[in-house]
């Protein structure tokens, strides 16, 4: 196992960047998720690490080896794709042992190792079957077993759950994470699904338009997004982002007398960023808003969604903004009803509408 | 005004029975969603209602009139498909106006303009009216498709997975807008999906289908809180409901391979062995909780965290608010909300728990 280091790695196609120069260090045994919408550069990044795509600048280190210009087969990494890429005409056992046979290992050693990984993935009973006879999930387990079997320095996974149906994706998500916890293999995992990224990653690298937007642990990304893109992209629904006029510690949000006084600790940072500019963006998660008949903010119910364990109320606060509020389930708010709500002051964030960057709070000493 | 009823509809294709004895009623102004896995018969049912498919037995009834022999055009319905079927070379305006310009309707152009602009505003596509549809994003195209279906105010909307080709964020946004639109316009809507969240969030009532049969029809609360079978219980809710084999022992239930005893009195007529269903949000972490276990995995999803708990030889999933700082290996105590337990026979059929508070909330 090994660390992976990207130093000013970039990829250009003609004049266009697929990935702008990026630095990233992945620790030995870490599970890092590259997350972003399609076309953000996450898969290109993964392919550069694997060697399937060459870099147009920068260096890639695997452990203490510079692998930037090594052929994929010389990098000692295993790749798991969305589509299982199994050989259809040979058994699961032969598919799994393939990489070891290619390395010329002894028959006994191969048998022992195949048994180990099959046990780990709970596919021992399927070893004699051909891939075509297996369900999608079992095929993906075989593909994972094949990747695991030769103990590579790192695993690269490109949306391995993308082709599975929702229910199954959920259980495979937990399985892969359990597997990682047992094996502690350095893993880079690509997905466009923010729930998957949050659930699985030790750290998440959020990308958009060829640029790394933020790198952090799930809680950090969720509670302290660095910019409007991350705030919106993470969460379901994403963070509420409402722009309003700022003056003297109060944000005036368009709509019926909606005034939100900011906490004292936020005044200096906001004012120093705004520099007299009048607008600020207020951000809060749906669960940081509470319905309250004496609440300072108000609006009209636009839609009410039972999500299972809870509900999400969508409230129109003015002609252009709908805020999402998490509520107890089965509380009936008809469309058009007036509601009042408050925000949990500690959980409110602020953004500069010009740069779209989060305003950082003063660190109290 | 439009009331749709299916009476004992059976549809066979060579070698398979696609629908067997399907009956349900959709009330005027209702948002009715058919939910089920691939191959359940949802789309076939929708196509039978539309008249695109002829059933072999039973009747399709609109407003009390049997419409079995009416062609689709005479049923006054609008169909929205998963794939948007727009005219790529026409502007958004002309696509929306198209159904009104049909020679049978003969709507004057000035009235068309009023209607198109009204619909465009409702769907927030007013700024796109002059654009060619080929230049639109997926979400915008689907809005135009919905707009084109709505513009002539048909009596019934039929929608076949209209959101499934969109990315997650867009699906979320359109879900909210569809619900708002449907409620404010009061149009009878029959919607097909395999996505349980779409069904729970939008429907007035849900019909669960599996292998061509109706399994349960009810409000989202009915389906979520009182599933009639383990199939339904597992189909809705994320993460999935915990289903645990348990045995009756003097007035309580003992979950196999664990020390979990639940004071649930079951009627004598019920088999000794049952399946106990526990929704993850009904397992609460509590230092004073009666049960103990060990954290084997945590999945922080943002608004909540899934905790995988090992207790005895059982693994239970618990859903707790916020991002948890529990770590793998932590010993924890928990309790289970008895009043929200579900109990099923081994064949999957729900059994009533006496004194059980059979209500939501």
Tab-separated table of N, CA, C and O in Angstrom, chain B residues 31 46 78-82 146 149-150 157-162 178 189-193:
chain	number	residue	atom	x	y	z
B	31	UNK	N	-53.267	12.890	-7.563
B	31	UNK	CA	-51.929	12.563	-8.066
B	31	UNK	C	-51.689	11.115	-7.654
B	31	UNK	O	-51.456	10.816	-6.489
B	46	UNK	N	-50.198	1.917	-17.700
B	46	UNK	CA	-50.341	3.287	-18.190
B	46	UNK	C	-50.747	3.283	-19.667
B	46	UNK	O	-51.601	4.060	-20.095
B	78	UNK	N	-53.133	13.335	-21.965
B	78	UNK	CA	-51.825	13.779	-22.452
B	78	UNK	C	-50.784	12.862	-21.840
B	78	UNK	O	-50.869	12.513	-20.664
B	79	UNK	N	-49.823	12.482	-22.652
B	79	UNK	CA	-48.819	11.505	-22.223
B	79	UNK	C	-47.465	12.205	-22.171
B	79	UNK	O	-47.080	12.862	-23.129
B	80	UNK	N	-46.750	12.086	-21.046
B	80	UNK	CA	-45.384	12.609	-20.983
B	80	UNK	C	-44.449	11.413	-20.798
B	80	UNK	O	-44.617	10.632	-19.869
B	81	UNK	N	-43.497	11.295	-21.706
B	81	UNK	CA	-42.609	10.133	-21.692
B	81	UNK	C	-41.289	10.457	-21.007
B	81	UNK	O	-40.941	11.617	-20.798
B	82	UNK	N	-40.548	9.381	-20.747
B	82	UNK	CA	-39.207	9.528	-20.190
B	82	UNK	C	-38.297	10.267	-21.169
B	82	UNK	O	-37.529	11.137	-20.791
B	146	UNK	N	-43.512	18.799	-20.489
B	146	UNK	CA	-44.622	18.853	-19.533
B	146	UNK	C	-45.557	20.004	-19.926
B	146	UNK	O	-46.776	19.855	-19.931
B	149	UNK	N	-47.817	19.114	-22.658
B	149	UNK	CA	-48.901	18.232	-22.228
B	149	UNK	C	-49.993	19.025	-21.514
B	149	UNK	O	-51.182	18.771	-21.670
B	150	UNK	N	-49.562	20.021	-20.732
B	150	UNK	CA	-50.510	20.763	-19.905
B	150	UNK	C	-51.330	21.762	-20.711
B	150	UNK	O	-52.481	22.021	-20.399
B	157	UNK	N	-53.577	13.341	-17.123
B	157	UNK	CA	-52.174	13.289	-17.497
B	157	UNK	C	-51.621	11.924	-17.190
B	157	UNK	O	-51.825	11.416	-16.096
B	158	UNK	N	-50.898	11.369	-18.146
B	158	UNK	CA	-50.218	10.103	-17.910
B	158	UNK	C	-48.731	10.367	-18.058
B	158	UNK	O	-48.294	10.921	-19.064
B	159	UNK	N	-47.954	10.035	-17.035
B	159	UNK	CA	-46.523	10.328	-17.082
B	159	UNK	C	-45.722	9.064	-16.793
B	159	UNK	O	-45.904	8.426	-15.761
B	160	UNK	N	-44.822	8.741	-17.726
B	160	UNK	CA	-44.039	7.519	-17.616
B	160	UNK	C	-42.593	7.872	-17.273
B	160	UNK	O	-41.821	8.211	-18.159
B	161	UNK	N	-42.257	7.830	-16.005
B	161	UNK	CA	-40.901	8.126	-15.527
B	161	UNK	C	-40.326	9.402	-16.145
B	161	UNK	O	-39.198	9.379	-16.651
B	162	UNK	N	-41.046	10.522	-16.104
B	162	UNK	CA	-40.556	11.707	-16.816
B	162	UNK	C	-39.277	12.287	-16.209
B	162	UNK	O	-38.607	13.071	-16.860
B	178	UNK	N	-43.443	19.760	-10.064
B	178	UNK	CA	-44.555	18.931	-10.546
B	178	UNK	C	-45.643	18.832	-9.490
B	178	UNK	O	-46.823	18.931	-9.786
B	189	UNK	N	-53.685	13.054	-12.368
B	189	UNK	CA	-52.393	12.647	-12.907
B	189	UNK	C	-52.071	11.220	-12.498
B	189	UNK	O	-52.185	10.873	-11.318
B	190	UNK	N	-51.713	10.404	-13.469
B	190	UNK	CA	-51.266	9.042	-13.177
B	190	UNK	C	-49.816	8.958	-13.624
B	190	UNK	O	-49.491	9.259	-14.763
B	191	UNK	N	-48.957	8.606	-12.693
B	191	UNK	CA	-47.516	8.758	-12.856
B	191	UNK	C	-46.855	7.427	-12.532
B	191	UNK	O	-47.213	6.779	-11.552
B	192	UNK	N	-45.901	7.033	-13.354
B	192	UNK	CA	-45.211	5.762	-13.145
B	192	UNK	C	-43.768	6.009	-12.739
B	192	UNK	O	-43.102	6.860	-13.330
B	193	UNK	N	-43.294	5.305	-11.737
B	193	UNK	CA	-41.886	5.425	-11.365
B	193	UNK	C	-41.391	4.150	-10.688
B	193	UNK	O	-42.182	3.358	-10.175
